[in-house]
């Protein structure tokens, strides 16, 4: 099997976060002490992905490139793709088809934050699946806001509905999708929904009809934030601040992950330390070398 590649969908207009996103992409907003997009990048790095396509809008692309460079500072590579209009999450697999070149993929939404002690192991299980798709279900109190997955008596996914008026379960599908090499081919079979979008739930339904969709449930030990509103962005920021201040450990640090996995050496990390020498993040990175 080809090495799995990563996709981060960081397009959209961010209208739910107006006025703060009138002049910049929401995925570059600060989530406590780091840009929001650092967190999905970290999630993909924890899944051992080193080739990542970042899909954003034509007007925001320069902002992202200034903020992230080419990825070499973390021992990874970025490919930049443009989404002219937000036509649905499944469109990402059409835009990234040439980049994927027949490889399996894992896509993370640019405004999602994941945390949990067993997250790497959970993603390793998903990565080990050579056929089909794997997504993660997370129990929420307001499932009508999300794509909702329901289960049959054997615990297998029986339906996936986008923003249902009457949800059949309390499990939302999170913004992390492991898919095999047929994702782009399947995406071409999808027709726009009533709201004019290529829905990710429609793509997942095609896998479900093949009996090749796996849903892993994230239990009590995991945190997931969809930071698309002012209140959820603040909640996620407070969560990260609390964890970091109480434990003295970073959340969502691509620099730390790259160094610990041997993708960059101490000299490269020292360059990042000097860049951030005036704040706590730089001091934390310096502690890794010590």
PDB file of C-alpha atoms in Angstrom:
ATOM      1  CA  UNK A   1       0.000   0.000   0.000  1.00  0.00           C
ATOM      2  CA  UNK A   2       1.188   3.521  -0.796  1.00  0.00           C
ATOM      3  CA  UNK A   3       2.119   5.845   2.041  1.00  0.00           C
ATOM      4  CA  UNK A   4      -0.945   7.659   3.341  1.00  0.00           C
ATOM      5  CA  UNK A   5      -1.105  11.361   2.473  1.00  0.00           C
ATOM      6  CA  UNK A   6      -2.789  14.155   4.372  1.00  0.00           C
ATOM      7  CA  UNK A   7      -5.341  16.799   3.457  1.00  0.00           C
ATOM      8  CA  UNK A   8      -6.294  19.826   5.526  1.00  0.00           C
ATOM      9  CA  UNK A   9      -9.396  21.648   4.379  1.00  0.00           C
ATOM     10  CA  UNK A  10      -8.912  25.277   5.341  1.00  0.00           C
ATOM     11  CA  UNK A  11     -11.207  27.072   2.920  1.00  0.00           C
ATOM     12  CA  UNK A  12     -14.576  28.662   3.464  1.00  0.00           C
ATOM     13  CA  UNK A  13     -15.508  32.237   4.267  1.00  0.00           C
ATOM     14  CA  UNK A  14     -15.779  31.925   8.053  1.00  0.00           C
ATOM     15  CA  UNK A  15     -18.996  33.946   8.164  1.00  0.00           C
ATOM     16  CA  UNK A  16     -20.036  32.424  11.507  1.00  0.00           C
ATOM     17  CA  UNK A  17     -16.992  34.115  13.026  1.00  0.00           C
ATOM     18  CA  UNK A  18     -17.586  37.558  11.535  1.00  0.00           C
ATOM     19  CA  UNK A  19     -16.395  40.242  12.192  1.00  0.00           C
ATOM     20  CA  UNK A  20     -13.076  38.673  13.301  1.00  0.00           C
ATOM     21  CA  UNK A  21     -12.699  36.776  10.015  1.00  0.00           C
ATOM     22  CA  UNK A  22     -13.587  39.610   7.648  1.00  0.00           C
ATOM     23  CA  UNK A  23      -9.890  40.195   6.937  1.00  0.00           C
ATOM     24  CA  UNK A  24      -8.306  36.798   7.557  1.00  0.00           C
ATOM     25  CA  UNK A  25      -8.918  33.066   7.364  1.00  0.00           C
ATOM     26  CA  UNK A  26     -10.469  31.549  10.487  1.00  0.00           C
ATOM     27  CA  UNK A  27      -7.893  28.740  10.444  1.00  0.00           C
ATOM     28  CA  UNK A  28      -5.189  31.333  11.138  1.00  0.00           C
ATOM     29  CA  UNK A  29      -6.968  32.813  14.152  1.00  0.00           C
ATOM     30  CA  UNK A  30      -5.168  32.261  17.457  1.00  0.00           C
ATOM     31  CA  UNK A  31      -6.363  29.257  19.404  1.00  0.00           C
ATOM     32  CA  UNK A  32      -4.791  30.266  22.699  1.00  0.00           C
ATOM     33  CA  UNK A  33      -1.060  30.506  21.851  1.00  0.00           C
ATOM     34  CA  UNK A  34      -0.872  29.031  18.348  1.00  0.00           C
ATOM     35  CA  UNK A  35      -2.651  29.454  15.011  1.00  0.00           C
ATOM     36  CA  UNK A  36      -5.710  27.236  14.780  1.00  0.00           C
ATOM     37  CA  UNK A  37      -4.259  25.265  11.864  1.00  0.00           C
ATOM     38  CA  UNK A  38      -1.350  24.047  14.024  1.00  0.00           C
ATOM     39  CA  UNK A  39      -3.763  21.627  15.711  1.00  0.00           C
ATOM     40  CA  UNK A  40      -4.939  19.672  12.624  1.00  0.00           C
ATOM     41  CA  UNK A  41      -1.364  19.716  11.317  1.00  0.00           C
ATOM     42  CA  UNK A  42      -0.293  18.133  14.609  1.00  0.00           C
ATOM     43  CA  UNK A  43      -3.038  15.514  14.338  1.00  0.00           C
ATOM     44  CA  UNK A  44      -1.826  14.456  10.889  1.00  0.00           C
ATOM     45  CA  UNK A  45       1.779  14.363  12.083  1.00  0.00           C
ATOM     46  CA  UNK A  46       0.713  12.107  14.952  1.00  0.00           C
ATOM     47  CA  UNK A  47      -0.707   9.820  12.246  1.00  0.00           C
ATOM     48  CA  UNK A  48       2.815   9.724  10.690  1.00  0.00           C
ATOM     49  CA  UNK A  49       1.745  11.757   7.668  1.00  0.00           C
ATOM     50  CA  UNK A  50       4.535  13.812   6.127  1.00  0.00           C
ATOM     51  CA  UNK A  51       2.979  14.938   2.824  1.00  0.00           C
ATOM     52  CA  UNK A  52       0.069  17.321   3.361  1.00  0.00           C
ATOM     53  CA  UNK A  53      -2.100  19.228   0.902  1.00  0.00           C
ATOM     54  CA  UNK A  54      -3.595  22.383   2.373  1.00  0.00           C
ATOM     55  CA  UNK A  55      -6.745  23.483   0.573  1.00  0.00           C
ATOM     56  CA  UNK A  56      -7.636  27.125   1.029  1.00  0.00           C
ATOM     57  CA  UNK A  57      -9.155  30.034  -0.867  1.00  0.00           C
ATOM     58  CA  UNK A  58      -7.240  31.969  -3.557  1.00  0.00           C
ATOM     59  CA  UNK A  59      -7.329  35.137  -1.436  1.00  0.00           C
ATOM     60  CA  UNK A  60      -6.072  33.406   1.733  1.00  0.00           C
ATOM     61  CA  UNK A  61      -3.304  31.294   0.218  1.00  0.00           C
ATOM     62  CA  UNK A  62      -0.585  33.928   0.713  1.00  0.00           C
ATOM     63  CA  UNK A  63      -1.499  34.271   4.400  1.00  0.00           C
ATOM     64  CA  UNK A  64      -1.095  30.541   4.958  1.00  0.00           C
ATOM     65  CA  UNK A  65       2.189  30.371   3.076  1.00  0.00           C
ATOM     66  CA  UNK A  66       3.614  33.217   5.163  1.00  0.00           C
ATOM     67  CA  UNK A  67       2.488  31.505   8.370  1.00  0.00           C
ATOM     68  CA  UNK A  68       3.528  27.943   7.513  1.00  0.00           C
ATOM     69  CA  UNK A  69       6.238  28.050   4.862  1.00  0.00           C
ATOM     70  CA  UNK A  70       6.888  24.854   2.944  1.00  0.00           C
ATOM     71  CA  UNK A  71       6.776  22.523   5.971  1.00  0.00           C
ATOM     72  CA  UNK A  72      10.524  21.835   6.007  1.00  0.00           C
ATOM     73  CA  UNK A  73      10.831  23.365   9.485  1.00  0.00           C
ATOM     74  CA  UNK A  74       8.929  20.300  10.681  1.00  0.00           C
ATOM     75  CA  UNK A  75      10.412  17.744   8.271  1.00  0.00           C
ATOM     76  CA  UNK A  76       7.222  17.600   6.207  1.00  0.00           C
ATOM     77  CA  UNK A  77       6.047  19.030   2.871  1.00  0.00           C
ATOM     78  CA  UNK A  78       3.043  21.184   2.047  1.00  0.00           C
ATOM     79  CA  UNK A  79       1.256  21.272  -1.287  1.00  0.00           C
ATOM     80  CA  UNK A  80      -1.052  24.252  -1.768  1.00  0.00           C
ATOM     81  CA  UNK A  81      -4.423  23.788  -3.446  1.00  0.00           C
ATOM     82  CA  UNK A  82      -7.169  26.356  -3.982  1.00  0.00           C
ATOM     83  CA  UNK A  83     -10.911  26.020  -3.445  1.00  0.00           C
ATOM     84  CA  UNK A  84     -12.589  28.846  -5.345  1.00  0.00           C
ATOM     85  CA  UNK A  85     -15.913  28.412  -3.539  1.00  0.00           C
ATOM     86  CA  UNK A  86     -16.974  26.320  -0.528  1.00  0.00           C
ATOM     87  CA  UNK A  87     -18.870  23.580  -2.343  1.00  0.00           C
ATOM     88  CA  UNK A  88     -18.745  20.901   0.348  1.00  0.00           C
ATOM     89  CA  UNK A  89     -16.216  18.844   2.267  1.00  0.00           C
ATOM     90  CA  UNK A  90     -16.225  15.988  -0.246  1.00  0.00           C
ATOM     91  CA  UNK A  91     -14.993  18.409  -2.906  1.00  0.00           C
ATOM     92  CA  UNK A  92     -11.594  18.205  -1.202  1.00  0.00           C
ATOM     93  CA  UNK A  93     -11.066  14.758  -2.713  1.00  0.00           C
ATOM     94  CA  UNK A  94     -11.647  16.126  -6.210  1.00  0.00           C
ATOM     95  CA  UNK A  95      -9.302  19.050  -5.684  1.00  0.00           C
ATOM     96  CA  UNK A  96      -6.631  16.779  -4.192  1.00  0.00           C
ATOM     97  CA  UNK A  97      -6.962  13.902  -6.675  1.00  0.00           C
ATOM     98  CA  UNK A  98      -3.728  14.704  -8.513  1.00  0.00           C
ATOM     99  CA  UNK A  99      -1.882  15.237  -5.236  1.00  0.00           C
ATOM    100  CA  UNK A 100      -3.070  11.903  -3.856  1.00  0.00           C
ATOM    101  CA  UNK A 101      -2.070  10.052  -7.044  1.00  0.00           C
ATOM    102  CA  UNK A 102      -3.826   6.884  -5.956  1.00  0.00           C
ATOM    103  CA  UNK A 103      -2.629   6.966  -2.350  1.00  0.00           C
ATOM    104  CA  UNK A 104      -4.881   6.488   0.689  1.00  0.00           C
ATOM    105  CA  UNK A 105      -5.503   9.630   2.702  1.00  0.00           C
ATOM    106  CA  UNK A 106      -6.442  11.165   6.011  1.00  0.00           C
ATOM    107  CA  UNK A 107      -8.249  14.490   5.954  1.00  0.00           C
ATOM    108  CA  UNK A 108      -8.530  16.854   8.911  1.00  0.00           C
ATOM    109  CA  UNK A 109     -10.764  19.890   8.968  1.00  0.00           C
ATOM    110  CA  UNK A 110      -8.776  23.040   9.584  1.00  0.00           C
ATOM    111  CA  UNK A 111     -11.001  24.225  12.430  1.00  0.00           C
ATOM    112  CA  UNK A 112     -11.089  20.982  14.429  1.00  0.00           C
ATOM    113  CA  UNK A 113      -9.057  20.269  17.558  1.00  0.00           C
ATOM    114  CA  UNK A 114      -8.454  16.748  18.882  1.00  0.00           C
ATOM    115  CA  UNK A 115      -6.887  15.727  22.158  1.00  0.00           C
ATOM    116  CA  UNK A 116      -6.517  12.468  24.027  1.00  0.00           C
ATOM    117  CA  UNK A 117      -3.801  10.287  25.521  1.00  0.00           C
ATOM    118  CA  UNK A 118      -4.646   7.418  23.165  1.00  0.00           C
ATOM    119  CA  UNK A 119      -5.130   9.515  20.043  1.00  0.00           C
ATOM    120  CA  UNK A 120      -1.999   8.239  18.275  1.00  0.00           C
ATOM    121  CA  UNK A 121      -3.000   4.611  18.886  1.00  0.00           C
ATOM    122  CA  UNK A 122      -6.547   5.292  17.719  1.00  0.00           C
ATOM    123  CA  UNK A 123      -5.254   6.756  14.471  1.00  0.00           C
ATOM    124  CA  UNK A 124      -2.736   3.945  14.057  1.00  0.00           C
ATOM    125  CA  UNK A 125      -5.641   1.476  14.087  1.00  0.00           C
ATOM    126  CA  UNK A 126      -7.393   3.534  11.409  1.00  0.00           C
ATOM    127  CA  UNK A 127      -4.213   3.756   9.342  1.00  0.00           C
ATOM    128  CA  UNK A 128      -3.819  -0.026   9.471  1.00  0.00           C
ATOM    129  CA  UNK A 129      -7.092  -0.462   7.560  1.00  0.00           C
ATOM    130  CA  UNK A 130      -6.115  -0.987   3.936  1.00  0.00           C
ATOM    131  CA  UNK A 131      -9.694  -1.010   2.608  1.00  0.00           C
ATOM    132  CA  UNK A 132     -12.580   1.353   3.166  1.00  0.00           C
ATOM    133  CA  UNK A 133     -12.941   4.394   5.370  1.00  0.00           C
ATOM    134  CA  UNK A 134     -12.643   5.039   9.088  1.00  0.00           C
ATOM    135  CA  UNK A 135     -14.221   7.965  10.907  1.00  0.00           C
ATOM    136  CA  UNK A 136     -14.576   8.851  14.569  1.00  0.00           C
ATOM    137  CA  UNK A 137     -17.840   9.287  16.431  1.00  0.00           C
ATOM    138  CA  UNK A 138     -18.008  11.660  19.390  1.00  0.00           C
ATOM    139  CA  UNK A 139     -20.984  11.930  21.714  1.00  0.00           C
ATOM    140  CA  UNK A 140     -22.447  15.450  21.813  1.00  0.00           C
ATOM    141  CA  UNK A 141     -25.398  17.142  23.485  1.00  0.00           C
ATOM    142  CA  UNK A 142     -26.473  18.941  20.276  1.00  0.00           C
ATOM    143  CA  UNK A 143     -26.164  16.368  17.458  1.00  0.00           C
ATOM    144  CA  UNK A 144     -28.480  18.331  15.160  1.00  0.00           C
ATOM    145  CA  UNK A 145     -25.532  20.669  14.437  1.00  0.00           C
ATOM    146  CA  UNK A 146     -23.393  17.895  12.935  1.00  0.00           C
ATOM    147  CA  UNK A 147     -23.294  14.908  10.647  1.00  0.00           C
ATOM    148  CA  UNK A 148     -24.803  12.176  12.829  1.00  0.00           C
ATOM    149  CA  UNK A 149     -24.025   8.469  12.657  1.00  0.00           C
ATOM    150  CA  UNK A 150     -26.494   5.869  13.904  1.00  0.00           C
ATOM    151  CA  UNK A 151     -25.665   2.246  14.720  1.00  0.00           C
ATOM    152  CA  UNK A 152     -27.419  -1.094  14.293  1.00  0.00           C
ATOM    153  CA  UNK A 153     -27.767  -3.763  16.975  1.00  0.00           C
ATOM    154  CA  UNK A 154     -24.240  -5.061  16.216  1.00  0.00           C
ATOM    155  CA  UNK A 155     -22.723  -1.596  16.625  1.00  0.00           C
ATOM    156  CA  UNK A 156     -22.115  -1.048  12.910  1.00  0.00           C
ATOM    157  CA  UNK A 157     -22.917   2.240  11.203  1.00  0.00           C
ATOM    158  CA  UNK A 158     -26.460   2.066   9.797  1.00  0.00           C
ATOM    159  CA  UNK A 159     -26.990   5.669   8.689  1.00  0.00           C
ATOM    160  CA  UNK A 160     -25.188   8.997   8.407  1.00  0.00           C
ATOM    161  CA  UNK A 161     -27.255  12.168   8.090  1.00  0.00           C
ATOM    162  CA  UNK A 162     -26.010  15.743   7.820  1.00  0.00           C
ATOM    163  CA  UNK A 163     -27.591  18.102  10.392  1.00  0.00           C
ATOM    164  CA  UNK A 164     -30.730  15.979  10.971  1.00  0.00           C
ATOM    165  CA  UNK A 165     -33.812  17.603  12.475  1.00  0.00           C
ATOM    166  CA  UNK A 166     -34.442  14.428  14.467  1.00  0.00           C
ATOM    167  CA  UNK A 167     -31.068  12.753  15.161  1.00  0.00           C
ATOM    168  CA  UNK A 168     -31.085   8.975  15.476  1.00  0.00           C
ATOM    169  CA  UNK A 169     -28.126   9.033  17.876  1.00  0.00           C
ATOM    170  CA  UNK A 170     -25.980  11.420  19.915  1.00  0.00           C
ATOM    171  CA  UNK A 171     -22.811  10.621  17.958  1.00  0.00           C
ATOM    172  CA  UNK A 172     -21.398  13.311  15.683  1.00  0.00           C
ATOM    173  CA  UNK A 173     -18.871  12.459  12.989  1.00  0.00           C
ATOM    174  CA  UNK A 174     -15.728  14.423  13.774  1.00  0.00           C
ATOM    175  CA  UNK A 175     -13.572  16.230  11.232  1.00  0.00           C
ATOM    176  CA  UNK A 176     -10.998  13.465  10.799  1.00  0.00           C
ATOM    177  CA  UNK A 177     -11.427  11.032   7.902  1.00  0.00           C
ATOM    178  CA  UNK A 178      -9.239   8.068   6.937  1.00  0.00           C
ATOM    179  CA  UNK A 179     -10.047   6.860   3.409  1.00  0.00           C
ATOM    180  CA  UNK A 180      -8.587   4.383   0.976  1.00  0.00           C
ATOM    181  CA  UNK A 181      -7.408   5.162  -2.531  1.00  0.00           C
ATOM    182  CA  UNK A 182     -10.959   5.121  -3.976  1.00  0.00           C
ATOM    183  CA  UNK A 183     -12.073   8.336  -2.213  1.00  0.00           C
ATOM    184  CA  UNK A 184     -11.612  10.624  -5.226  1.00  0.00           C
ATOM    185  CA  UNK A 185     -13.327   8.158  -7.536  1.00  0.00           C
ATOM    186  CA  UNK A 186     -16.284   7.942  -5.148  1.00  0.00           C
ATOM    187  CA  UNK A 187     -16.411  11.725  -4.760  1.00  0.00           C
ATOM    188  CA  UNK A 188     -17.051  12.004  -8.501  1.00  0.00           C
ATOM    189  CA  UNK A 189     -20.225   9.950  -8.046  1.00  0.00           C
ATOM    190  CA  UNK A 190     -21.755  12.391  -5.553  1.00  0.00           C
ATOM    191  CA  UNK A 191     -24.369  14.931  -6.570  1.00  0.00           C
ATOM    192  CA  UNK A 192     -24.860  18.243  -4.709  1.00  0.00           C
ATOM    193  CA  UNK A 193     -27.264  18.150  -1.799  1.00  0.00           C
ATOM    194  CA  UNK A 194     -30.297  20.409  -1.322  1.00  0.00           C
ATOM    195  CA  UNK A 195     -27.986  23.096   0.007  1.00  0.00           C
ATOM    196  CA  UNK A 196     -25.790  22.822  -3.094  1.00  0.00           C
ATOM    197  CA  UNK A 197     -22.805  21.066  -1.501  1.00  0.00           C
ATOM    198  CA  UNK A 198     -20.932  17.810  -2.045  1.00  0.00           C
ATOM    199  CA  UNK A 199     -21.561  16.429   1.432  1.00  0.00           C
ATOM    200  CA  UNK A 200     -18.968  14.330   3.224  1.00  0.00           C
ATOM    201  CA  UNK A 201     -21.850  12.246   4.579  1.00  0.00           C
ATOM    202  CA  UNK A 202     -22.757  11.297   0.998  1.00  0.00           C
ATOM    203  CA  UNK A 203     -19.218  10.078   0.429  1.00  0.00           C
ATOM    204  CA  UNK A 204     -19.270   8.080   3.640  1.00  0.00           C
ATOM    205  CA  UNK A 205     -22.603   6.551   2.638  1.00  0.00           C
ATOM    206  CA  UNK A 206     -20.938   5.074  -0.462  1.00  0.00           C
ATOM    207  CA  UNK A 207     -18.433   3.326   1.803  1.00  0.00           C
ATOM    208  CA  UNK A 208     -21.251   2.215   4.096  1.00  0.00           C
ATOM    209  CA  UNK A 209     -23.105   0.653   1.156  1.00  0.00           C
ATOM    210  CA  UNK A 210     -19.934  -1.356   0.427  1.00  0.00           C
ATOM    211  CA  UNK A 211     -19.827  -2.453   4.083  1.00  0.00           C
ATOM    212  CA  UNK A 212     -16.400  -0.862   4.328  1.00  0.00           C
ATOM    213  CA  UNK A 213     -17.093   2.016   6.723  1.00  0.00           C
ATOM    214  CA  UNK A 214     -15.673   1.757  10.237  1.00  0.00           C
ATOM    215  CA  UNK A 215     -16.737   4.145  12.989  1.00  0.00           C
ATOM    216  CA  UNK A 216     -14.486   4.315  16.021  1.00  0.00           C
ATOM    217  CA  UNK A 217     -16.126   5.907  19.035  1.00  0.00           C
ATOM    218  CA  UNK A 218     -14.116   8.421  21.016  1.00  0.00           C
ATOM    219  CA  UNK A 219     -14.884   7.857  24.682  1.00  0.00           C
ATOM    220  CA  UNK A 220     -14.608   9.947  27.828  1.00  0.00           C
ATOM    221  CA  UNK A 221     -10.837  10.321  27.579  1.00  0.00           C
ATOM    222  CA  UNK A 222     -10.961  12.422  24.411  1.00  0.00           C
ATOM    223  CA  UNK A 223     -11.737  16.037  23.638  1.00  0.00           C
ATOM    224  CA  UNK A 224     -12.961  17.299  20.283  1.00  0.00           C
ATOM    225  CA  UNK A 225     -13.736  20.890  19.388  1.00  0.00           C
ATOM    226  CA  UNK A 226     -15.277  22.241  16.203  1.00  0.00           C
ATOM    227  CA  UNK A 227     -14.149  25.851  16.551  1.00  0.00           C
ATOM    228  CA  UNK A 228     -16.463  27.412  13.993  1.00  0.00           C
ATOM    229  CA  UNK A 229     -18.260  29.754  16.419  1.00  0.00           C
ATOM    230  CA  UNK A 230     -17.069  32.440  18.811  1.00  0.00           C
ATOM    231  CA  UNK A 231     -18.052  30.439  21.880  1.00  0.00           C
ATOM    232  CA  UNK A 232     -16.518  27.147  20.687  1.00  0.00           C
ATOM    233  CA  UNK A 233     -13.281  28.956  19.755  1.00  0.00           C
ATOM    234  CA  UNK A 234     -13.108  30.402  23.268  1.00  0.00           C
ATOM    235  CA  UNK A 235     -13.918  27.006  24.815  1.00  0.00           C
ATOM    236  CA  UNK A 236     -11.107  25.347  22.865  1.00  0.00           C
ATOM    237  CA  UNK A 237      -8.657  28.111  23.763  1.00  0.00           C
ATOM    238  CA  UNK A 238      -9.506  27.815  27.454  1.00  0.00           C
ATOM    239  CA  UNK A 239      -9.156  24.036  27.261  1.00  0.00           C
ATOM    240  CA  UNK A 240      -5.657  24.316  25.760  1.00  0.00           C
ATOM    241  CA  UNK A 241      -4.640  27.036  28.231  1.00  0.00           C
ATOM    242  CA  UNK A 242      -5.809  24.967  31.207  1.00  0.00           C
ATOM    243  CA  UNK A 243      -4.022  21.803  30.080  1.00  0.00           C
ATOM    244  CA  UNK A 244      -0.775  23.584  29.282  1.00  0.00           C
ATOM    245  CA  UNK A 245      -0.690  25.623  32.472  1.00  0.00           C
ATOM    246  CA  UNK A 246      -1.585  22.673  34.715  1.00  0.00           C
ATOM    247  CA  UNK A 247       0.646  20.042  33.112  1.00  0.00           C
ATOM    248  CA  UNK A 248       3.418  22.124  31.588  1.00  0.00           C
ATOM    249  CA  UNK A 249       2.993  20.226  28.299  1.00  0.00           C
ATOM    250  CA  UNK A 250       2.123  21.646  24.905  1.00  0.00           C
ATOM    251  CA  UNK A 251      -1.038  20.784  22.963  1.00  0.00           C
ATOM    252  CA  UNK A 252      -0.852  20.927  19.170  1.00  0.00           C
ATOM    253  CA  UNK A 253       2.860  21.607  18.738  1.00  0.00           C
ATOM    254  CA  UNK A 254       4.201  20.510  15.335  1.00  0.00           C
ATOM    255  CA  UNK A 255       7.700  21.511  16.493  1.00  0.00           C
ATOM    256  CA  UNK A 256       7.643  19.076  19.401  1.00  0.00           C
ATOM    257  CA  UNK A 257       6.175  16.233  17.353  1.00  0.00           C
ATOM    258  CA  UNK A 258       8.748  16.708  14.581  1.00  0.00           C
ATOM    259  CA  UNK A 259      11.639  16.716  17.052  1.00  0.00           C
ATOM    260  CA  UNK A 260      10.426  13.723  19.051  1.00  0.00           C
ATOM    261  CA  UNK A 261       9.901  11.677  15.882  1.00  0.00           C
ATOM    262  CA  UNK A 262      13.352  12.516  14.550  1.00  0.00           C
ATOM    263  CA  UNK A 263      12.026  14.434  11.546  1.00  0.00           C
ATOM    264  CA  UNK A 264      14.137  17.456  12.567  1.00  0.00           C
ATOM    265  CA  UNK A 265      17.348  17.595  14.609  1.00  0.00           C
ATOM    266  CA  UNK A 266      18.353  19.767  17.555  1.00  0.00           C
ATOM    267  CA  UNK A 267      19.910  22.359  15.264  1.00  0.00           C
ATOM    268  CA  UNK A 268      16.664  22.809  13.348  1.00  0.00           C
ATOM    269  CA  UNK A 269      14.693  23.001  16.580  1.00  0.00           C
ATOM    270  CA  UNK A 270      17.131  25.593  17.899  1.00  0.00           C
ATOM    271  CA  UNK A 271      16.230  27.804  14.944  1.00  0.00           C
ATOM    272  CA  UNK A 272      12.590  27.625  16.006  1.00  0.00           C
ATOM    273  CA  UNK A 273      13.555  28.357  19.621  1.00  0.00           C
ATOM    274  CA  UNK A 274      15.338  31.546  18.560  1.00  0.00           C
ATOM    275  CA  UNK A 275      12.292  32.574  16.540  1.00  0.00           C
ATOM    276  CA  UNK A 276      10.035  32.197  19.579  1.00  0.00           C
ATOM    277  CA  UNK A 277      12.589  33.208  22.218  1.00  0.00           C
ATOM    278  CA  UNK A 278      10.412  35.980  23.676  1.00  0.00           C
ATOM    279  CA  UNK A 279       7.486  33.798  24.729  1.00  0.00           C
ATOM    280  CA  UNK A 280       6.564  30.674  26.686  1.00  0.00           C
ATOM    281  CA  UNK A 281       6.336  28.541  23.551  1.00  0.00           C
ATOM    282  CA  UNK A 282      10.001  29.148  22.754  1.00  0.00           C
ATOM    283  CA  UNK A 283      10.969  28.424  26.365  1.00  0.00           C
ATOM    284  CA  UNK A 284       9.069  25.142  26.194  1.00  0.00           C
ATOM    285  CA  UNK A 285      10.869  24.098  23.018  1.00  0.00           C
ATOM    286  CA  UNK A 286      14.203  24.974  24.634  1.00  0.00           C
ATOM    287  CA  UNK A 287      13.322  22.599  27.445  1.00  0.00           C
ATOM    288  CA  UNK A 288      13.024  19.744  24.938  1.00  0.00           C
ATOM    289  CA  UNK A 289      16.693  20.080  24.043  1.00  0.00           C
ATOM    290  CA  UNK A 290      17.799  20.428  27.644  1.00  0.00           C
TER     291      UNK A 290
END
